[in-house]
mmCIF file of N, CA and C in Angstrom:
data_model
loop_
_atom_site.group_PDB
_atom_site.id
_atom_site.type_symbol
_atom_site.label_atom_id
_atom_site.label_comp_id
_atom_site.label_asym_id
_atom_site.label_seq_id
_atom_site.Cartn_x
_atom_site.Cartn_y
_atom_site.Cartn_z
ATOM 1 N N MET A 1 62.736 -30.582 13.137
ATOM 2 C CA MET A 1 61.228 -31.319 13.459
ATOM 3 C C MET A 1 59.968 -30.664 13.267
ATOM 4 N N THR A 2 59.596 -31.518 13.198
ATOM 5 C CA THR A 2 57.750 -30.797 13.167
ATOM 6 C C THR A 2 56.812 -30.589 14.275
ATOM 7 N N THR A 3 55.911 -29.964 13.906
ATOM 8 C CA THR A 3 55.085 -30.014 15.012
ATOM 9 C C THR A 3 54.146 -31.138 15.666
ATOM 10 N N PHE A 4 54.025 -32.302 15.822
ATOM 11 C CA PHE A 4 53.754 -33.461 16.009
ATOM 12 C C PHE A 4 55.673 -33.130 17.368
ATOM 13 N N SER A 5 56.807 -33.203 16.059
ATOM 14 C CA SER A 5 58.044 -33.417 17.221
ATOM 15 C C SER A 5 57.863 -32.517 18.195
ATOM 16 N N LYS A 6 57.738 -31.396 17.603
ATOM 17 C CA LYS A 6 58.161 -29.864 18.640
ATOM 18 C C LYS A 6 57.024 -29.925 20.240
ATOM 19 N N ARG A 7 55.728 -30.982 19.531
ATOM 20 C CA ARG A 7 54.578 -31.173 20.961
ATOM 21 C C ARG A 7 54.143 -32.220 21.681
ATOM 22 N N LEU A 8 54.975 -33.241 21.369
ATOM 23 C CA LEU A 8 56.011 -34.135 21.725
ATOM 24 C C LEU A 8 56.540 -33.598 22.604
ATOM 25 N N GLU A 9 58.145 -34.013 21.745
ATOM 26 C CA GLU A 9 58.959 -33.828 23.263
ATOM 27 C C GLU A 9 58.313 -32.101 24.166
ATOM 28 N N LYS A 10 56.997 -31.246 24.211
ATOM 29 C CA LYS A 10 57.207 -30.711 24.717
ATOM 30 C C LYS A 10 56.427 -31.014 26.113
ATOM 31 N N ARG A 11 55.286 -31.939 25.428
ATOM 32 C CA ARG A 11 54.861 -33.040 26.054
ATOM 33 C C ARG A 11 55.392 -33.603 27.874
ATOM 34 N N ARG A 12 56.743 -33.721 26.698
ATOM 35 C CA ARG A 12 57.917 -35.000 27.377
ATOM 36 C C ARG A 12 58.200 -34.373 28.346
ATOM 37 N N LEU A 13 58.762 -33.285 28.559
ATOM 38 C CA LEU A 13 59.246 -32.945 28.819
ATOM 39 C C LEU A 13 58.269 -32.068 30.639
ATOM 40 N N GLU A 14 57.225 -31.784 30.105
ATOM 41 C CA GLU A 14 56.210 -31.127 30.805
ATOM 42 C C GLU A 14 55.960 -32.556 31.991
ATOM 43 N N LYS A 15 56.073 -33.627 31.493
ATOM 44 C CA LYS A 15 56.303 -34.078 32.719
ATOM 45 C C LYS A 15 57.140 -34.969 33.059
ATOM 46 N N GLY A 16 58.520 -33.952 32.970
ATOM 47 C CA GLY A 16 59.897 -34.521 34.190
ATOM 48 C C GLY A 16 59.553 -36.056 33.724
ATOM 49 N N TRP A 17 59.044 -36.260 32.171
ATOM 50 C CA TRP A 17 60.382 -37.860 31.665
ATOM 51 C C TRP A 17 61.134 -37.819 30.789
ATOM 52 N N THR A 18 62.010 -38.864 30.978
ATOM 53 C CA THR A 18 63.426 -38.959 29.407
ATOM 54 C C THR A 18 62.423 -39.581 28.200
ATOM 55 N N LYS A 19 62.808 -39.461 27.537
ATOM 56 C CA LYS A 19 63.209 -40.287 26.991
ATOM 57 C C LYS A 19 62.554 -41.487 26.913
ATOM 58 N N THR A 20 63.799 -42.139 27.918
ATOM 59 C CA THR A 20 63.945 -43.875 27.830
ATOM 60 C C THR A 20 62.460 -44.257 28.755
ATOM 61 N N LYS A 21 61.592 -43.500 29.265
ATOM 62 C CA LYS A 21 60.977 -43.404 31.103
ATOM 63 C C LYS A 21 59.291 -43.458 29.800
ATOM 64 N N THR A 22 59.658 -42.532 28.541
ATOM 65 C CA THR A 22 58.318 -42.328 28.116
ATOM 66 C C THR A 22 58.126 -43.931 26.778
ATOM 67 N N ALA A 23 59.339 -43.831 26.317
ATOM 68 C CA ALA A 23 59.317 -45.457 25.630
ATOM 69 C C ALA A 23 58.903 -46.079 26.481
ATOM 70 N N LYS A 24 59.730 -46.888 27.447
ATOM 71 C CA LYS A 24 58.761 -47.700 28.392
ATOM 72 C C LYS A 24 56.762 -48.099 28.384
ATOM 73 N N ARG A 25 57.120 -46.937 29.050
ATOM 74 C CA ARG A 25 55.117 -45.857 29.025
ATOM 75 C C ARG A 25 54.445 -46.741 27.918
ATOM 76 N N LEU A 26 54.744 -46.252 26.420
ATOM 77 C CA LEU A 26 54.099 -47.329 25.598
ATOM 78 C C LEU A 26 54.821 -48.211 24.682
ATOM 79 N N LYS A 27 55.872 -48.707 25.494
ATOM 80 C CA LYS A 27 55.648 -51.189 25.147
ATOM 81 C C LYS A 27 56.986 -50.521 23.718
ATOM 82 N N ILE A 28 57.330 -49.241 24.046
ATOM 83 C CA ILE A 28 58.603 -49.527 22.390
ATOM 84 C C ILE A 28 60.224 -48.870 23.038
ATOM 85 N N GLY A 29 60.470 -49.772 21.827
ATOM 86 C CA GLY A 29 61.484 -48.953 21.987
ATOM 87 C C GLY A 29 62.737 -47.832 21.768
ATOM 88 N N LEU A 30 63.024 -47.740 22.356
ATOM 89 C CA LEU A 30 63.981 -46.021 22.838
ATOM 90 C C LEU A 30 64.080 -45.476 21.635
ATOM 91 N N SER A 31 64.958 -45.676 20.777
ATOM 92 C CA SER A 31 65.011 -45.323 19.626
ATOM 93 C C SER A 31 63.921 -45.236 18.640
ATOM 94 N N THR A 32 62.596 -45.562 18.362
ATOM 95 C CA THR A 32 61.573 -45.421 17.968
ATOM 96 C C THR A 32 61.113 -44.562 18.542
ATOM 97 N N TYR A 33 60.594 -44.410 19.844
ATOM 98 C CA TYR A 33 60.767 -43.116 20.485
ATOM 99 C C TYR A 33 61.016 -41.753 19.943
ATOM 100 N N ALA A 34 62.445 -41.882 20.477
ATOM 101 C CA ALA A 34 63.738 -40.874 19.994
ATOM 102 C C ALA A 34 63.584 -40.424 18.757
ATOM 103 N N ASN A 35 63.047 -41.572 17.963
ATOM 104 C CA ASN A 35 62.983 -40.832 16.188
ATOM 105 C C ASN A 35 61.587 -40.302 15.993
ATOM 106 N N TYR A 36 60.255 -40.406 16.713
ATOM 107 C CA TYR A 36 59.093 -40.096 16.931
ATOM 108 C C TYR A 36 59.741 -37.966 17.272
ATOM 109 N N GLU A 37 60.245 -37.701 18.733
ATOM 110 C CA GLU A 37 61.015 -37.187 18.790
ATOM 111 C C GLU A 37 61.923 -35.867 18.187
ATOM 112 N N TYR A 38 62.972 -36.584 17.196
ATOM 113 C CA TYR A 38 63.959 -35.815 16.439
ATOM 114 C C TYR A 38 62.800 -36.040 14.981
ATOM 115 N N GLY A 39 61.801 -36.382 14.067
ATOM 116 C CA GLY A 39 60.734 -35.886 13.470
ATOM 117 C C GLY A 39 61.790 -36.873 12.700
ATOM 118 N N LEU A 40 62.570 -38.323 12.638
ATOM 119 C CA LEU A 40 62.289 -38.905 11.122
ATOM 120 C C LEU A 40 61.786 -39.615 11.116
ATOM 121 N N ARG A 41 61.476 -40.433 11.884
ATOM 122 C CA ARG A 41 59.607 -41.296 12.421
ATOM 123 C C ARG A 41 58.322 -40.253 12.912
ATOM 124 N N GLU A 42 57.555 -41.292 12.342
ATOM 125 C CA GLU A 42 55.682 -41.297 12.434
ATOM 126 C C GLU A 42 55.627 -42.448 13.123
ATOM 127 N N PRO A 43 54.563 -42.010 14.239
ATOM 128 C CA PRO A 43 53.139 -43.424 14.638
ATOM 129 C C PRO A 43 52.086 -43.587 13.594
ATOM 130 N N ASP A 44 51.782 -45.295 13.512
ATOM 131 C CA ASP A 44 50.979 -44.859 13.349
ATOM 132 C C ASP A 44 49.995 -44.707 14.043
ATOM 133 N N ILE A 45 47.978 -44.789 13.760
ATOM 134 C CA ILE A 45 47.582 -44.001 14.242
ATOM 135 C C ILE A 45 47.171 -44.704 15.961
ATOM 136 N N LYS A 46 47.552 -45.704 15.437
ATOM 137 C CA LYS A 46 47.376 -46.810 16.738
ATOM 138 C C LYS A 46 48.553 -45.690 17.420
ATOM 139 N N MET A 47 49.817 -45.735 17.466
ATOM 140 C CA MET A 47 50.724 -45.075 18.620
ATOM 141 C C MET A 47 50.211 -43.782 19.066
ATOM 142 N N LEU A 48 49.363 -43.043 17.650
ATOM 143 C CA LEU A 48 49.406 -41.762 18.131
ATOM 144 C C LEU A 48 48.548 -41.861 19.517
ATOM 145 N N THR A 49 47.000 -42.952 19.171
ATOM 146 C CA THR A 49 46.429 -42.772 19.549
ATOM 147 C C THR A 49 46.900 -42.403 21.437
ATOM 148 N N LEU A 50 48.157 -43.956 21.243
ATOM 149 C CA LEU A 50 48.371 -43.767 23.104
ATOM 150 C C LEU A 50 49.543 -43.466 22.945
ATOM 151 N N ILE A 51 49.787 -42.390 22.129
ATOM 152 C CA ILE A 51 50.872 -41.433 22.876
ATOM 153 C C ILE A 51 50.306 -40.535 23.490
ATOM 154 N N ALA A 52 48.514 -39.804 22.543
ATOM 155 C CA ALA A 52 47.645 -38.910 22.918
ATOM 156 C C ALA A 52 47.519 -39.503 24.936
ATOM 157 N N ASN A 53 47.066 -40.597 24.883
ATOM 158 C CA ASN A 53 46.230 -40.840 26.108
ATOM 159 C C ASN A 53 47.304 -39.878 27.056
ATOM 160 N N LEU A 54 48.775 -41.011 26.673
ATOM 161 C CA LEU A 54 49.587 -41.164 27.133
ATOM 162 C C LEU A 54 49.753 -39.405 28.111
ATOM 163 N N PHE A 55 49.650 -38.908 27.439
ATOM 164 C CA PHE A 55 50.004 -36.994 27.593
ATOM 165 C C PHE A 55 48.568 -36.469 27.527
ATOM 166 N N ASP A 56 48.071 -37.355 27.932
ATOM 167 C CA ASP A 56 46.641 -36.108 28.119
ATOM 168 C C ASP A 56 46.406 -35.012 27.850
ATOM 169 N N THR A 57 46.114 -35.697 26.338
ATOM 170 C CA THR A 57 46.007 -34.305 25.258
ATOM 171 C C THR A 57 45.065 -35.666 23.590
ATOM 172 N N SER A 58 45.400 -33.801 22.626
ATOM 173 C CA SER A 58 43.938 -34.862 21.757
ATOM 174 C C SER A 58 45.178 -35.795 20.799
ATOM 175 N N THR A 59 44.733 -35.640 20.076
ATOM 176 C CA THR A 59 45.747 -36.454 18.568
ATOM 177 C C THR A 59 45.663 -34.872 17.787
ATOM 178 N N ASP A 60 44.507 -34.567 17.718
ATOM 179 C CA ASP A 60 44.498 -33.448 16.913
ATOM 180 C C ASP A 60 45.124 -32.074 16.955
ATOM 181 N N TYR A 61 45.639 -32.119 18.421
ATOM 182 C CA TYR A 61 46.969 -31.034 19.181
ATOM 183 C C TYR A 61 47.914 -31.876 19.326
ATOM 184 N N LEU A 62 48.771 -32.487 18.852
ATOM 185 C CA LEU A 62 49.878 -33.428 19.057
ATOM 186 C C LEU A 62 49.980 -33.442 16.678
ATOM 187 N N LEU A 63 49.237 -32.940 16.500
ATOM 188 C CA LEU A 63 49.631 -33.428 14.780
ATOM 189 C C LEU A 63 49.589 -31.456 14.458
ATOM 190 N N GLY A 64 48.987 -30.356 15.884
ATOM 191 C CA GLY A 64 49.096 -29.053 14.461
ATOM 192 C C GLY A 64 47.515 -28.813 14.564
ATOM 193 N N LYS A 65 46.825 -29.490 14.661
ATOM 194 C CA LYS A 65 45.540 -29.601 13.867
ATOM 195 C C LYS A 65 45.128 -28.245 14.769
ATOM 196 N N THR A 66 44.834 -28.332 16.378
ATOM 197 C CA THR A 66 43.984 -26.915 17.273
ATOM 198 C C THR A 66 45.371 -27.196 18.387
ATOM 199 N N PRO A 67 44.961 -25.186 19.031
ATOM 200 C CA PRO A 67 45.926 -25.154 19.313
ATOM 201 C C PRO A 67 45.610 -25.405 20.650
ATOM 202 N N ASN A 68 46.615 -25.149 21.560
ATOM 203 C CA ASN A 68 46.720 -25.180 22.889
ATOM 204 C C ASN A 68 46.552 -24.668 24.122
ATOM 205 N N PHE A 69 45.761 -23.869 24.665
ATOM 206 C CA PHE A 69 46.481 -22.664 25.443
ATOM 207 C C PHE A 69 47.940 -23.075 25.398
ATOM 208 N N ASP A 70 48.218 -23.646 26.488
ATOM 209 C CA ASP A 70 49.715 -23.451 26.660
ATOM 210 C C ASP A 70 50.687 -22.535 25.142
ATOM 211 N N ASP A 71 50.102 -22.967 24.069
ATOM 212 C CA ASP A 71 50.730 -22.744 22.361
ATOM 213 C C ASP A 71 50.515 -21.540 22.257
ATOM 214 N N PHE A 72 48.810 -21.288 22.560
ATOM 215 C CA PHE A 72 48.152 -20.429 22.534
ATOM 216 C C PHE A 72 49.053 -18.531 21.692
ATOM 217 N N GLU A 73 49.461 -18.956 23.193
ATOM 218 C CA GLU A 73 49.832 -16.434 21.844
ATOM 219 C C GLU A 73 50.745 -17.521 21.029
ATOM 220 N N ASP A 74 52.307 -18.233 20.907
ATOM 221 C CA ASP A 74 52.978 -19.075 19.666
ATOM 222 C C ASP A 74 51.936 -19.481 18.188
ATOM 223 N N GLU A 75 50.957 -20.279 18.963
ATOM 224 C CA GLU A 75 50.011 -20.295 16.850
ATOM 225 C C GLU A 75 49.075 -19.157 17.008
ATOM 226 N N LEU A 76 48.630 -18.626 17.744
ATOM 227 C CA LEU A 76 46.625 -17.838 16.575
ATOM 228 C C LEU A 76 47.636 -17.114 16.097
ATOM 229 N N ASN A 77 47.174 -16.786 15.638
ATOM 230 C CA ASN A 77 46.935 -15.250 14.744
ATOM 231 C C ASN A 77 46.566 -14.014 15.431
ATOM 232 N N TRP A 78 47.497 -13.387 16.069
ATOM 233 C CA TRP A 78 46.939 -12.591 16.873
ATOM 234 C C TRP A 78 45.692 -11.035 16.481
ATOM 235 N N SER A 79 46.010 -10.960 15.242
ATOM 236 C CA SER A 79 45.250 -10.344 13.797
ATOM 237 C C SER A 79 43.533 -9.786 13.849
ATOM 238 N N TYR A 80 43.625 -11.609 14.168
ATOM 239 C CA TYR A 80 42.317 -11.636 14.486
ATOM 240 C C TYR A 80 41.742 -11.356 15.179
ATOM 241 N N PHE A 81 42.498 -10.382 15.816
ATOM 242 C CA PHE A 81 41.299 -9.583 17.046
ATOM 243 C C PHE A 81 42.071 -8.726 17.691
ATOM 244 N N ASP A 82 42.350 -8.352 16.124
ATOM 245 C CA ASP A 82 41.925 -6.131 16.052
ATOM 246 C C ASP A 82 41.113 -5.515 15.890
ATOM 247 N N VAL A 83 41.041 -5.271 16.698
ATOM 248 C CA VAL A 83 39.272 -4.846 16.627
ATOM 249 C C VAL A 83 38.938 -3.415 16.492
ATOM 250 N N GLY A 84 40.387 -2.710 16.560
ATOM 251 C CA GLY A 84 41.115 -1.041 16.160
ATOM 252 C C GLY A 84 40.957 -0.379 17.814
ATOM 253 N N ASN A 85 39.867 0.914 16.971
ATOM 254 C CA ASN A 85 39.329 1.370 19.026
ATOM 255 C C ASN A 85 38.079 0.688 19.455
ATOM 256 N N LYS A 86 37.393 0.142 18.554
ATOM 257 C CA LYS A 86 36.098 -0.146 19.606
ATOM 258 C C LYS A 86 36.747 -1.537 20.098
ATOM 259 N N SER A 87 37.817 -1.780 20.858
ATOM 260 C CA SER A 87 38.622 -2.847 21.574
ATOM 261 C C SER A 87 37.735 -2.716 23.178
ATOM 262 N N THR A 88 36.908 -3.660 22.823
ATOM 263 C CA THR A 88 36.370 -3.771 24.004
ATOM 264 C C THR A 88 36.233 -5.861 24.986
ATOM 265 N N LEU A 89 36.592 -6.331 26.091
ATOM 266 C CA LEU A 89 36.506 -7.223 26.574
ATOM 267 C C LEU A 89 35.480 -7.783 25.937
ATOM 268 N N GLU A 90 34.063 -8.195 25.587
ATOM 269 C CA GLU A 90 32.919 -8.360 25.101
ATOM 270 C C GLU A 90 33.559 -8.112 24.014
ATOM 271 N N THR A 91 33.749 -7.635 23.129
ATOM 272 C CA THR A 91 34.180 -7.857 21.690
ATOM 273 C C THR A 91 35.423 -8.826 21.593
ATOM 274 N N THR A 92 36.507 -8.776 22.390
ATOM 275 C CA THR A 92 37.892 -9.944 22.654
ATOM 276 C C THR A 92 37.112 -10.731 22.339
ATOM 277 N N VAL A 93 35.812 -10.817 23.609
ATOM 278 C CA VAL A 93 35.487 -12.334 24.234
ATOM 279 C C VAL A 93 35.378 -12.775 22.814
ATOM 280 N N GLN A 94 34.878 -12.462 22.322
ATOM 281 C CA GLN A 94 33.698 -12.721 20.973
ATOM 282 C C GLN A 94 34.329 -13.513 20.201
ATOM 283 N N ASN A 95 35.608 -12.562 19.798
ATOM 284 C CA ASN A 95 36.533 -12.804 18.370
ATOM 285 C C ASN A 95 37.337 -14.308 18.469
ATOM 286 N N VAL A 96 37.460 -14.248 20.387
ATOM 287 C CA VAL A 96 37.651 -15.970 21.106
ATOM 288 C C VAL A 96 36.940 -16.339 20.520
ATOM 289 N N HIS A 97 35.670 -16.419 20.877
ATOM 290 C CA HIS A 97 35.136 -18.171 20.644
ATOM 291 C C HIS A 97 35.012 -17.810 18.880
ATOM 292 N N ASN A 98 34.508 -17.060 18.233
ATOM 293 C CA ASN A 98 34.372 -17.264 17.718
ATOM 294 C C ASN A 98 36.186 -17.817 16.252
ATOM 295 N N TYR A 99 36.704 -17.601 16.891
ATOM 296 C CA TYR A 99 38.424 -18.333 16.623
ATOM 297 C C TYR A 99 37.698 -19.646 17.111
ATOM 298 N N LEU A 100 37.780 -20.100 18.167
ATOM 299 C CA LEU A 100 38.235 -21.988 18.385
ATOM 300 C C LEU A 100 36.368 -22.317 17.989
ATOM 301 N N ASP A 101 35.459 -20.938 17.202
ATOM 302 C CA ASP A 101 34.700 -22.138 16.696
ATOM 303 C C ASP A 101 34.788 -22.103 14.988
ATOM 304 N N TYR A 102 35.588 -21.516 14.237
ATOM 305 C CA TYR A 102 36.240 -21.787 13.427
ATOM 306 C C TYR A 102 37.102 -23.565 13.087
#
């Protein structure tokens, strides 16, 4: 599975929707949508935008270009935040801001 297919499935399940319901909302066939989730097919840019809007997320998130706070622990390289013995809340917050601005 690709990052896209994993995130697509995750968002659908968070909504509590079936593949059939999701495909109908996107006005595409069930097999087309299922192939997106299985990683066998990728949507064009227009469909990608429709999917992102349907799931209230960004195309960058779906494509794995940005982490989402839901996936923060899974995707974040926590070693970036290792500040040794100087670790304070302010330092950690600043490191998070620096990471997100990167």
